[in-house]
Coordinates of C-alpha atoms and ligand atoms in Angstrom, one line a residue:
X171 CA 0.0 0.0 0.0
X172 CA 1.1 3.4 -0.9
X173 CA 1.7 6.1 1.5
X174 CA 0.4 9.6 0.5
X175 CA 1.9 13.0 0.8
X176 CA -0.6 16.0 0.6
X177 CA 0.9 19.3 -0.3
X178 CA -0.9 21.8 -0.4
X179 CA -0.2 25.8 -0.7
X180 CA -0.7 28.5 1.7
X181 CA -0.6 32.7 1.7
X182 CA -0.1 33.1 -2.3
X183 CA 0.3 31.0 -5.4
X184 CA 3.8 30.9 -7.2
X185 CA 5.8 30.0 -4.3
X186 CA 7.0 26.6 -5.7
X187 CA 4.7 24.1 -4.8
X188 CA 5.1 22.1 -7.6
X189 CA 9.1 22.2 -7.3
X190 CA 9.0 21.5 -3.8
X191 CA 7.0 18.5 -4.5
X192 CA 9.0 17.1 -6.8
X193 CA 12.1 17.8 -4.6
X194 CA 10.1 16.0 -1.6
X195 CA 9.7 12.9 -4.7
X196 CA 13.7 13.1 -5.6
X197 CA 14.2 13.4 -1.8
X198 CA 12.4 10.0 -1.2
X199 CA 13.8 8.2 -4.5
X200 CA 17.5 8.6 -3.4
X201 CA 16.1 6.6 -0.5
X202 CA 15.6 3.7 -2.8
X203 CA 11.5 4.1 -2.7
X204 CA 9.2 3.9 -5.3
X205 CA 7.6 7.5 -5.5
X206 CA 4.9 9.0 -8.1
X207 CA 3.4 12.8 -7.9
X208 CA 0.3 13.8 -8.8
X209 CA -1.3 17.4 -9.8
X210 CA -5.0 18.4 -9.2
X211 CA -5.8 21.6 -11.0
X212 CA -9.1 23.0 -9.4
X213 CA -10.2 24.1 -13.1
X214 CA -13.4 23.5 -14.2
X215 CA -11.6 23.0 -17.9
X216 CA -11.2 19.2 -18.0
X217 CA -7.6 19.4 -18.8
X218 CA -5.0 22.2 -19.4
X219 CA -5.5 21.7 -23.4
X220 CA -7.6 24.6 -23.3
X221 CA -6.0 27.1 -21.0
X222 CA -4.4 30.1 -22.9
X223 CA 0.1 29.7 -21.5
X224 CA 0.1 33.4 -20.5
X225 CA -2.7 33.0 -17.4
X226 CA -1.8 29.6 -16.6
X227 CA 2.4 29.1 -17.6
X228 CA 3.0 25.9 -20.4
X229 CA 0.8 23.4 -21.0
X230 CA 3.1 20.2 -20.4
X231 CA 1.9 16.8 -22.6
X232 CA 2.7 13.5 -21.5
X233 CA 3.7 10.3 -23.4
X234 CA 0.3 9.3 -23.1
X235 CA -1.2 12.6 -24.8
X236 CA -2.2 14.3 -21.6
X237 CA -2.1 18.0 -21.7
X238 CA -1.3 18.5 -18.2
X239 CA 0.1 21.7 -15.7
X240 CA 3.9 22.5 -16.2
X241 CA 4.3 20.8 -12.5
X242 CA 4.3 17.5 -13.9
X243 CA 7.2 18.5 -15.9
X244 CA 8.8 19.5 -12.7
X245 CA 8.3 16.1 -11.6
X246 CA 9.5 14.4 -14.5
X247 CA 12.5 16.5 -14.6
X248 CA 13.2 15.8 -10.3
X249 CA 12.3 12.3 -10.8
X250 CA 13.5 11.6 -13.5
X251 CA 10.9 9.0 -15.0
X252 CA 7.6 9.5 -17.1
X253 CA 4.5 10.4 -15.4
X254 CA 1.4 9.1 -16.7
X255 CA -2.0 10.4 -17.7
X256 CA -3.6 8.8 -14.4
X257 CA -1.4 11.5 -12.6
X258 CA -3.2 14.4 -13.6
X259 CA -6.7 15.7 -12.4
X260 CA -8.9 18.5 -12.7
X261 CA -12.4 19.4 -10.9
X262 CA -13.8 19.3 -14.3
X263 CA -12.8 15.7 -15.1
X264 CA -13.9 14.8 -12.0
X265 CA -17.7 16.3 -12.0
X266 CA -17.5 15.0 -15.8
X267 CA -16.7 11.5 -14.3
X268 CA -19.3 11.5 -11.7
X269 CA -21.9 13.5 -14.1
X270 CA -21.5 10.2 -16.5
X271 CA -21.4 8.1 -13.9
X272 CA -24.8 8.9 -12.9
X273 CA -26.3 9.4 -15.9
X274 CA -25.5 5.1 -16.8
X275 CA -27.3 4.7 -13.2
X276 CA -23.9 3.6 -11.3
X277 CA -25.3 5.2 -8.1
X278 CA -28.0 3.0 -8.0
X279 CA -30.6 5.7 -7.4
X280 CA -29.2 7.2 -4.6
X281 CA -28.9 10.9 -4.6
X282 CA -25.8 12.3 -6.2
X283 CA -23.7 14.9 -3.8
X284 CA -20.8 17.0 -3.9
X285 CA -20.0 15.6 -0.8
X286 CA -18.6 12.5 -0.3
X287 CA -19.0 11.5 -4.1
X288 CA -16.8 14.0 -5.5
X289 CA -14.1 13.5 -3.0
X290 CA -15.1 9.6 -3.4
X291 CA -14.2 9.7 -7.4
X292 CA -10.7 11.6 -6.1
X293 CA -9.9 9.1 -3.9
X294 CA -10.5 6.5 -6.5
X295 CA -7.9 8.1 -8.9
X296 CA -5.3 8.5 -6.6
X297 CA -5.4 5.1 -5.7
X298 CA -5.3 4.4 -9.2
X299 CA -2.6 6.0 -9.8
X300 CA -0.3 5.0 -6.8
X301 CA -1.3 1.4 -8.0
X302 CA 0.1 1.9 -11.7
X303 CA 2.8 3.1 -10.4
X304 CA 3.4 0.8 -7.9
X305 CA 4.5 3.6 -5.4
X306 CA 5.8 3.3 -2.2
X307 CA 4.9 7.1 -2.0
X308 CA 2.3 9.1 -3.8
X309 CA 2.7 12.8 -3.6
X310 CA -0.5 14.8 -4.9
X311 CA -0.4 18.7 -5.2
X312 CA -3.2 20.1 -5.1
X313 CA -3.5 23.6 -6.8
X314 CA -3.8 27.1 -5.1
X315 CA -3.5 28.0 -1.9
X316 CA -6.1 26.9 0.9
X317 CA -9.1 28.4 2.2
X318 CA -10.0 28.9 -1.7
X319 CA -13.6 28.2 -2.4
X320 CA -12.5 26.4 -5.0
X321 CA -10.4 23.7 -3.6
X322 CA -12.2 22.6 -1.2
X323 CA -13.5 19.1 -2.0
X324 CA -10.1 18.4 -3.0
X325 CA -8.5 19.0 0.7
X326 CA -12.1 17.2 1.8
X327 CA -10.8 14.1 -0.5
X328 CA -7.5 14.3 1.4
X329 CA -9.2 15.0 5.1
X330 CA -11.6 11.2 4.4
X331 CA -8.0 9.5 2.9
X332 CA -6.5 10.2 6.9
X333 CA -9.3 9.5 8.7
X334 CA -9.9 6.1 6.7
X335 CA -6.0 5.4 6.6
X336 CA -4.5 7.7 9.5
X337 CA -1.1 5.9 9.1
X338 CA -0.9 6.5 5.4
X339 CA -1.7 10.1 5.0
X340 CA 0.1 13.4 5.5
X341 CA -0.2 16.8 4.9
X342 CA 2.4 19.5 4.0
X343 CA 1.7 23.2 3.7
X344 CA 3.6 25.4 1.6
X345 CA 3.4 28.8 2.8
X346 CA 5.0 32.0 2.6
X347 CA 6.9 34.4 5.0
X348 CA 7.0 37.6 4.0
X349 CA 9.5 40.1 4.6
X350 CA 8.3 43.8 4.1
X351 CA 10.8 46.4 3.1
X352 CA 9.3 49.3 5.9
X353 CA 9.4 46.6 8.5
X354 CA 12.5 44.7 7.8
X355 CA 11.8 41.7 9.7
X356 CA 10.1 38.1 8.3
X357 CA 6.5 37.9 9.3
X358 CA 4.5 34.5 10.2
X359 CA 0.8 35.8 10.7
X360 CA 0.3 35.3 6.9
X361 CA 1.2 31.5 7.4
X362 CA -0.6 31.4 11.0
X363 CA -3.8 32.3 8.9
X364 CA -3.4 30.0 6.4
X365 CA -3.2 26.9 9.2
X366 CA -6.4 28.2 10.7
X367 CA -7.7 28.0 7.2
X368 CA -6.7 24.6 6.7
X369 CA -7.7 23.5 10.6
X370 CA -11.2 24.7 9.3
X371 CA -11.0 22.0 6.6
X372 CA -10.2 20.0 9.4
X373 CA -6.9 19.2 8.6
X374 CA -3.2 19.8 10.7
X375 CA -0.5 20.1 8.6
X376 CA 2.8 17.8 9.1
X377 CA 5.0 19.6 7.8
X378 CA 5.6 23.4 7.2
X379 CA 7.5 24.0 4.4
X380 CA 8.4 27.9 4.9
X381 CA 9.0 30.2 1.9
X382 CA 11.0 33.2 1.6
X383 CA 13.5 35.3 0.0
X384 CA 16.1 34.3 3.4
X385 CA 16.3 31.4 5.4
X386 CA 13.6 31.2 8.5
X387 CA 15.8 32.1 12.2
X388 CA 15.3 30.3 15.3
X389 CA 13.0 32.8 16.9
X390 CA 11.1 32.4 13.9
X391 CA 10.7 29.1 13.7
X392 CA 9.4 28.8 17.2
X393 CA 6.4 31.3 16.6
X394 CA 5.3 29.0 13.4
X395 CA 5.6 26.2 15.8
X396 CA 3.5 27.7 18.9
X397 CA 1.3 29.9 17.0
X398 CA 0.6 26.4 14.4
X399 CA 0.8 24.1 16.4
X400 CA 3.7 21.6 14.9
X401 CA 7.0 20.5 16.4
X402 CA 9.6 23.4 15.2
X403 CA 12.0 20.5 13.3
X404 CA 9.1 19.9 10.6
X405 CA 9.1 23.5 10.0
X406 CA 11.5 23.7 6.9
X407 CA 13.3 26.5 6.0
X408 CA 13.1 27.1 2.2
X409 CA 15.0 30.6 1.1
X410 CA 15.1 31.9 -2.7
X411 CA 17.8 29.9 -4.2
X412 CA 19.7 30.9 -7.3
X413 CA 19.2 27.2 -9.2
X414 CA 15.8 25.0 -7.8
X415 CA 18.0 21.5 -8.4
X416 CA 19.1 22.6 -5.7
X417 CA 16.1 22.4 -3.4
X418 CA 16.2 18.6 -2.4
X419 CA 19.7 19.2 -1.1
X420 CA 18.6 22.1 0.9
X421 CA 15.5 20.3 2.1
X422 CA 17.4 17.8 3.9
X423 CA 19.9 20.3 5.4
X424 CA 16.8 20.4 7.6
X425 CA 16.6 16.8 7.6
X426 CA 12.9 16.3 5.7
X427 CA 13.6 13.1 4.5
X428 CA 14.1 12.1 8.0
X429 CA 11.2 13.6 9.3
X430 CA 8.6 12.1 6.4
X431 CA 9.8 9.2 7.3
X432 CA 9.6 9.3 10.8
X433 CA 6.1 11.0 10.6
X434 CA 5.0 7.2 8.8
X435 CA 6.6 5.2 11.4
X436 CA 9.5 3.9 8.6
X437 CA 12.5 2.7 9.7
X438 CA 15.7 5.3 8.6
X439 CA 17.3 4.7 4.9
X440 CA 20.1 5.9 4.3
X441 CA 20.3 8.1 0.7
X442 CA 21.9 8.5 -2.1
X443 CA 21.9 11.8 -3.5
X444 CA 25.4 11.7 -5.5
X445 CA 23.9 12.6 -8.8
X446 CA 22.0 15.1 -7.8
X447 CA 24.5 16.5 -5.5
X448 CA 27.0 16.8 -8.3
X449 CA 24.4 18.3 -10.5
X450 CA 24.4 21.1 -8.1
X451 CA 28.4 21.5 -8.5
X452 CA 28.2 21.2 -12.3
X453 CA 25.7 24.2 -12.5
X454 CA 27.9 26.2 -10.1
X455 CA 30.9 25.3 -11.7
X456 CA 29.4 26.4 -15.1
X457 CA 30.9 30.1 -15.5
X458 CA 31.5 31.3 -19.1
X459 CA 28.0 32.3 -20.3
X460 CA 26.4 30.6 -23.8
X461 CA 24.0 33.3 -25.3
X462 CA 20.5 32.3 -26.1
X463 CA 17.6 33.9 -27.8
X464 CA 14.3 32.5 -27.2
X465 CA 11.7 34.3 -30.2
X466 CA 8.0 34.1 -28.9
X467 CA 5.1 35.8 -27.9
X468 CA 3.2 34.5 -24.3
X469 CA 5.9 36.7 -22.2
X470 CA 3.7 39.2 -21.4
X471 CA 1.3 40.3 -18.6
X472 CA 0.9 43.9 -18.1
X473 CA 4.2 45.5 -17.0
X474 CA 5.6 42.3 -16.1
X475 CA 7.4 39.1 -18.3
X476 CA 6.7 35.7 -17.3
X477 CA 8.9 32.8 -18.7
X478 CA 6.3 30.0 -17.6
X479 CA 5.1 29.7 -21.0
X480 CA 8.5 28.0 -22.0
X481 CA 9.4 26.6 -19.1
X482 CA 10.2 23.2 -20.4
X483 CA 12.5 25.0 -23.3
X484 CA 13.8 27.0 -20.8
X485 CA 15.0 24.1 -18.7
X486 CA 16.2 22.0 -21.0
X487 CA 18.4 24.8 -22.5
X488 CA 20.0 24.9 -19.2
X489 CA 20.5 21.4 -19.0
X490 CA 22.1 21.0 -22.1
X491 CA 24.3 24.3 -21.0
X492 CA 25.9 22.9 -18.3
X493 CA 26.2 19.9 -19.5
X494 CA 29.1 21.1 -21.8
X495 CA 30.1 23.5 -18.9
X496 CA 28.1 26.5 -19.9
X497 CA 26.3 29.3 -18.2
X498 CA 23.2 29.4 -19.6
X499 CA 22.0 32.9 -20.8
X500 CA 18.6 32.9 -22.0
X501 CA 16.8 36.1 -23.5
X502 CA 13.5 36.9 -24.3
X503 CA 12.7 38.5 -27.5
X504 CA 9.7 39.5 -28.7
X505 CA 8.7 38.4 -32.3
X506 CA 6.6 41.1 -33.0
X507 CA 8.6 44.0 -32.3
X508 CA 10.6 42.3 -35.6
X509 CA 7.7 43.1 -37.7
X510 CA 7.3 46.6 -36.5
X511 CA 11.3 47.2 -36.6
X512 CA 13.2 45.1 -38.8
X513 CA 16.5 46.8 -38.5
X514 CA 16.3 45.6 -34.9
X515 CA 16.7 41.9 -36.1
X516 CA 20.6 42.7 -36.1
X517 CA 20.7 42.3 -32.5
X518 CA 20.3 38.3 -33.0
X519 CA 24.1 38.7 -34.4
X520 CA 25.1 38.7 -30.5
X521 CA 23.4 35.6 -29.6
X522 CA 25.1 32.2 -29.6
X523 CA 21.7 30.7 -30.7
X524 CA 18.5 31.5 -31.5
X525 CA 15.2 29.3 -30.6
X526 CA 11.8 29.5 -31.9
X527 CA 9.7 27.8 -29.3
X528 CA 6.0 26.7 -30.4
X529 CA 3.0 28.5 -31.0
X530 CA -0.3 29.3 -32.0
X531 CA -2.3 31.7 -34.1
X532 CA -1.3 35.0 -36.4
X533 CA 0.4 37.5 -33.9
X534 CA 4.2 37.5 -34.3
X535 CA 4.3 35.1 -37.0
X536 CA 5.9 37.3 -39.6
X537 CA 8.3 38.2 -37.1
X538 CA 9.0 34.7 -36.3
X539 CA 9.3 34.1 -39.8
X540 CA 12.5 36.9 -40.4
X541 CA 14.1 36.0 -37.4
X542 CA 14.0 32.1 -39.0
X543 CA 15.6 33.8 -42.1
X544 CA 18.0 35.9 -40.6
X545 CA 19.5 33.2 -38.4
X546 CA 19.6 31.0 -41.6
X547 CA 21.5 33.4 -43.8
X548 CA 24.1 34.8 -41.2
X549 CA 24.6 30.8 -40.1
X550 CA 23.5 31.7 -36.2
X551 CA 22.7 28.1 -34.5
X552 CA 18.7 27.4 -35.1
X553 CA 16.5 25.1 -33.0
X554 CA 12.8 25.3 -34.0
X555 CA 9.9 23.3 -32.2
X556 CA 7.1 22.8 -33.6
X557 CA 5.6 26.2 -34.8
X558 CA 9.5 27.0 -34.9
X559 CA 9.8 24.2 -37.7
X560 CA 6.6 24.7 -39.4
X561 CA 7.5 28.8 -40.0
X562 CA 11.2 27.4 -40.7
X563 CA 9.8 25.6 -43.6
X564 CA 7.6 28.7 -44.7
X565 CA 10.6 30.5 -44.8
X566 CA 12.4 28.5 -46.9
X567 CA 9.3 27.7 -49.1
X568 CA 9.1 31.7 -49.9
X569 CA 12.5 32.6 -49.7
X570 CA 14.5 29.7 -51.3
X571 CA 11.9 27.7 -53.2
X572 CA 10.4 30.7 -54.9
X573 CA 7.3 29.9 -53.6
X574 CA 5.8 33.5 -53.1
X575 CA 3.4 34.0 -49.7
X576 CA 3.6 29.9 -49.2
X577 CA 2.1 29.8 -45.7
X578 CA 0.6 27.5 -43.1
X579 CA -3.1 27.3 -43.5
X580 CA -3.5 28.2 -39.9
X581 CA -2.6 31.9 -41.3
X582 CA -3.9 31.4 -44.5
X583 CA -6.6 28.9 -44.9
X584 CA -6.6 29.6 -48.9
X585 CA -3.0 29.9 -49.5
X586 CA -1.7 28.4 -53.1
X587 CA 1.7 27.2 -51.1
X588 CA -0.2 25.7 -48.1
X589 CA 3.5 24.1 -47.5
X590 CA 2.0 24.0 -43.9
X591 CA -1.8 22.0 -43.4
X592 CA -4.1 20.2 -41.5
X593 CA -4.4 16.5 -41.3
X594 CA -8.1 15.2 -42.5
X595 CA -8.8 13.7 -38.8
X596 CA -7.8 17.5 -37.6
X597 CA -10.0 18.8 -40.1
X598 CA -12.9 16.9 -38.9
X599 CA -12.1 18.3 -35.6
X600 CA -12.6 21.5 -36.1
X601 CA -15.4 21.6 -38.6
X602 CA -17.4 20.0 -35.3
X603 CA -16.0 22.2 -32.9
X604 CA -14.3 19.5 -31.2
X605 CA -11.0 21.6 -29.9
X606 CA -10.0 20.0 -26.5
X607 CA -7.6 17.7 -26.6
X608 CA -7.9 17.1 -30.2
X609 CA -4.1 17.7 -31.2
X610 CA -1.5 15.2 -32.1
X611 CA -1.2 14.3 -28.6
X612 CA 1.7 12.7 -26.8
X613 CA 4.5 10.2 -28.2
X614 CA 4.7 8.8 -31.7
X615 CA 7.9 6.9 -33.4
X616 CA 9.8 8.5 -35.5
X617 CA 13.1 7.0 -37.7
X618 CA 16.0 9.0 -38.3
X619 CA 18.2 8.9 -41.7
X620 CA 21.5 8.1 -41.5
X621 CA 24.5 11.1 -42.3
X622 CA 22.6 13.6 -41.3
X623 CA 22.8 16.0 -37.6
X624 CA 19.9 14.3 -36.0
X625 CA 20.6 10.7 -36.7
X626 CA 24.3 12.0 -34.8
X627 CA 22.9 13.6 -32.0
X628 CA 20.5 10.5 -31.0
X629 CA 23.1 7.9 -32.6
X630 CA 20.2 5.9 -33.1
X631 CA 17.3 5.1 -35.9
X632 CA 14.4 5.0 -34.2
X633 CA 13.2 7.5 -31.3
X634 CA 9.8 8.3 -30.1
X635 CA 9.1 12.1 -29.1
X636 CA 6.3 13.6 -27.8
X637 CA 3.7 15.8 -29.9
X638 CA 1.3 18.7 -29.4
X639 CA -0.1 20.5 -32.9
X640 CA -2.7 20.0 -35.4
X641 CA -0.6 21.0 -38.4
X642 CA 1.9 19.4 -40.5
X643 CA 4.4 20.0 -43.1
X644 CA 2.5 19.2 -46.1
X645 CA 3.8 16.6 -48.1
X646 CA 2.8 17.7 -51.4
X647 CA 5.8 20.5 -51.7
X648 CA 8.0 17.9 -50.2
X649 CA 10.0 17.3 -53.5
X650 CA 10.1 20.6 -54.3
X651 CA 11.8 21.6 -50.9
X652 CA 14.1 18.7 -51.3
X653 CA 15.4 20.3 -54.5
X654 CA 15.6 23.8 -52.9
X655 CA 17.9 21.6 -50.2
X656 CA 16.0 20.9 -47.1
X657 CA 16.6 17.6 -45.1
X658 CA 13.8 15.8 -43.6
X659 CA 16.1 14.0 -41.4
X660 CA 13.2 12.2 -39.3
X661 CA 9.9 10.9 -40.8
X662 CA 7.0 9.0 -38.3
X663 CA 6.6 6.0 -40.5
X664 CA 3.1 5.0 -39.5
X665 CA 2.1 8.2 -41.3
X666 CA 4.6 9.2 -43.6
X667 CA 4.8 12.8 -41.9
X668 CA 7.5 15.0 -41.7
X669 CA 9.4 15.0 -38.1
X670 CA 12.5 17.2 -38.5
X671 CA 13.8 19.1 -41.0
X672 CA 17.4 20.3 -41.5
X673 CA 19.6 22.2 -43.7
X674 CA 23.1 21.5 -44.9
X675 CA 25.7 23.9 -45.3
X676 CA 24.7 25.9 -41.9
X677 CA 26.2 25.4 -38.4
X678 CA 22.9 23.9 -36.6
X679 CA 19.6 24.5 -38.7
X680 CA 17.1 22.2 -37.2
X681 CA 13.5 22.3 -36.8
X682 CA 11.6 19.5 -34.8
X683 CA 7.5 19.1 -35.4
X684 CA 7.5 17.5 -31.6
X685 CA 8.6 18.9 -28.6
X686 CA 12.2 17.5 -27.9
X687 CA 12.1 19.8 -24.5
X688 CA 9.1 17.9 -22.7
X689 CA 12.0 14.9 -22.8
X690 CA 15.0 16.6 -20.8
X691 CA 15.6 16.1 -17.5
X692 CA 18.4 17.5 -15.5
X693 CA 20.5 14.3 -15.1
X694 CA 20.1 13.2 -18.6
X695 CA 20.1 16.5 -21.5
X696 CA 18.3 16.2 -24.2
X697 CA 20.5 14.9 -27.4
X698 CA 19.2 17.7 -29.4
X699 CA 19.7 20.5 -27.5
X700 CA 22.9 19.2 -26.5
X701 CA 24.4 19.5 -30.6
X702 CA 22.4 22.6 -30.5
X703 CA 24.2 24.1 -27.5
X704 CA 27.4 22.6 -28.6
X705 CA 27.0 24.4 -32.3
X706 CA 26.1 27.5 -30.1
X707 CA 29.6 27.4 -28.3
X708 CA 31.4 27.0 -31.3
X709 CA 30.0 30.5 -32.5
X710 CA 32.2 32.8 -29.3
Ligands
LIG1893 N1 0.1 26.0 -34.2 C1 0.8 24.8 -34.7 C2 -0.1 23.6 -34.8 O1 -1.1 23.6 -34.3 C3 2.0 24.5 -33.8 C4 1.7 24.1 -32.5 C5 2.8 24.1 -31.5 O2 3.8 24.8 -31.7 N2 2.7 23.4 -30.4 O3 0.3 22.7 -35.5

């Protein structure tokens, strides 16, 4: 029987709840256990397919076609293993589930209630899932912050789990300390509220897990403890730290793994966290920056710029970065100041590389599409994904192939150089209004051809990536590209479709139709982004 680990958030969302989980999952896998991690988003949407990046950060796909929250990317990245579809929930799956349910009579005519039967169908999943996974642990983040409305029957589902298994349950809070400027000293009452809050659910926390931009003092620590009632050593102290691999090491400076344990009556295991601990030294050993531009669009929110969008690209940028002993620089620029200013598309001369994450819709496409151009003519390194191949192949179509205005049909439905289209199945889709989670979801094969820069980077034929579009390259112009000297390095041979392209006579020039980033974890880079990194260096 699994053991499950509820952590939930407390004070303000965007503290690192999801990280932390996963570092509480690495923390218990170095001790030889089995561990899995689940996310419950308390959206009515039934998954994150929907959810525009900019409000809710990336939408992370599984190898199971799941279009999940970016924090089961943080687990698969701290864990290092695949996390399947079973992992992720939302309110509106489950009220879907139990609506269904229902309707085909399952409740035998009894009367249908938010209470227990929603928190009954939550329970049933995460058992599910600790089962598939055979876990010795299952951790299950559940979104916000309590003492939301809207969370509720998911801390209910986790209050019935203790009472009907009290050995088998615990809860951690993740709270915040804040640390006003005009009073200059770290303040608990935020955190002292948010206990109350969850006492009202009827539920003690375990574990305090206390975030800030320092670490927590003594004096400190003693008021969370009095004032929230929990022995001060399972308050954690959990400061703003420059790299989050970094978190599981801190976490059991204050001995967490210890304390879990302890808290389930489990005998002490020793761990081993070499890896991970030498991790930590490569990224701090990693000085001399490598210069990265990342060309997209969901960076902004008012006066502020969020990176969520990308996270994955982010992180496996770094990854690959230090794996060949490289500061990572990454910089955000926008695509559609391009359009407006092309004389400012000079500026890409200082990077070491230039990315063109994916994408969807109109706005910034044309600058997408100059800065594909400008990186292939002045040979700057290249990595597109997804949209970032499809615009690289538009590109090329109008620039080098003579086709004039070839476009995707996602732009221009009646284009004469659709070089870009819709499968018929996607078609279909759309005609019936069918949009969620109607992509090219999740992981499909895809064989390489020998000689050419992806076959090296994966040194093997066949690979299976992970996938997230509706649109492919069309396969109609695929001669006619061919002649004008694009590669198509990787084809999916169930479908004959196009899965990378790549260009000779250029440093790095690749484009990817999946999304090679979703794949790289911290311990093991991505083979792609590591010849794209390495290409990079060889440009300073
Ligand atoms: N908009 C493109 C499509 O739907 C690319 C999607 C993406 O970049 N993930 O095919």
């Amino acid at each position: 029987m699994s053991k499950f680990i509820f952590i939930c958030g407390g004070v303000m969302s965007g503290i690192g709840k999801g990280v932390t989980t996963a570092s509480i999952g690495r923390i218990l896998k170095s001790r030889g256990y089995r561990v899995t991690a689940v996310k419950i988003d308390p959206y009515i949407n039934v998954d994150a397919g929907t959810m525009n990046p900019i409000e809710h950060g990336e939408i992370f796909v599984t190898e199971d076609g799941v279009e999940c929250d970016q924090d089961v990317g943080n687990y698969e990245r701290f864990l290092d293993q695949n996390i399947p579809k079973e992992n992720y929930m939302t309110t509106g799956l489950i009220y879907q589930t139990v609506i269904e349910r229902e309707r085909n009579m399952e409740y035998g005519g009894k009367c249908v209630e938010t209470i227990p039967h929603i928190p009954e169908e939550v329970i049933k999943r995460l058992d599910r899932a600790a089962k598939k996974a055979k876990a010795d642990f299952t951790l299950i983040e559940i979104g916000g912050t309590v003492g939301e409305y809207q969370n509720a029957v998911f801390l209910e589902a986790g209050r019935m789990m203790r009472l009907m298994r009290p050995k088998d349950v615990i809860f951690v809070l993740v709270s915040y300390l804040p640390v006003p400027k005009m009073i200059g000293e770290m303040k608990t009452k935020p955190t002292q509220y948010a206990v109350r809050s969850m006492n009202s659910a009827g539920i003690q926390p375990d574990v305090i897990v206390a975030r800030s931009v320092i670490p927590l003092d003594g004096p400190r620590k003693k008021k969370i403890s009095i004032f929230c009632n929990i022995a001060p050593e399972d308050v954690i102290s959990a400061p703003d730290i420059k790299s989050i691999y970094e978190i599981p090491i801190n976490f059991e400076k204050d001995k967490l793994g210890y304390r879990i344990l302890a808290k389930f009556g489990l005998k002490y295991r020793r761990k081993n966290m070499a890896d991970w601990e030498q991790l930590a030294k490569n990224i701090k050993k990693a000085k001399k920056p490598v210069k990265i531009g990342i060309v997209g669009k969901y960076f902004g929110t008012g006066d502020f710029t969020l990176a969520d969008s990308y996270i994955s690209v982010i992180e496996a940028l770094k990854h690959a970065s230090w794996f060949h002993n490289r500061k990572p620089e990454l910089i955000w620029l926008n695509a559609e100041s391009y359009e407006k200013t092309p004389g400012l598309l000079t500026e890409l001369k200082n990077f070491n590389g230039i990315v063109v994450p994916g994408g969807f819709g109109a706005r910034g496409v044309e600058g997408k599409i100059k800065t594909i151009e400008y990186a292939r003519k002045n040979k700057i390194p290249f990595l597109g994904l997804c949209y970032g191949l499809q615009l690289a192949v538009v590109e090329f179509a109008r620039n080098v192939c003579g086709m004039k205005n070839a476009h995707t049909t996602e732009i221009s439905p009646r284009a004469k150089y659709a070089v870009i289209d819709m499968l018929p199945e996607q078609l279909a889709n759309i005609k019936e209004k069918r949009l969620g989670g109607s992509m090219r979801l999740g992981a499909y094969t895809c064989e390489l051809a020998p000689g050419t820069k992806s076959f090296k980077a994966y040194g093997t034929k066949l690979i299976s990536e992970r996938h997230r579009h509706r649109y492919e390259v069309n396969n109609d112009f695929r001669e006619k590209l061919e002649k004008g000297g694009m590669i198509f390095s990787g084809i999916n041979p169930e479908r004959n479709l196009i899965e990378i392209i790549e260009l000779k006579n250029h440093p790095f020039f690749v484009g990817t139709q999946f999304h090679p980033e979703f794949k790289s974890r911290p311990l093991n880079p991505h083979p792609l982004f590591k010849e794209f990194i390495k290409s990079a260096i060889k440009t300073n």
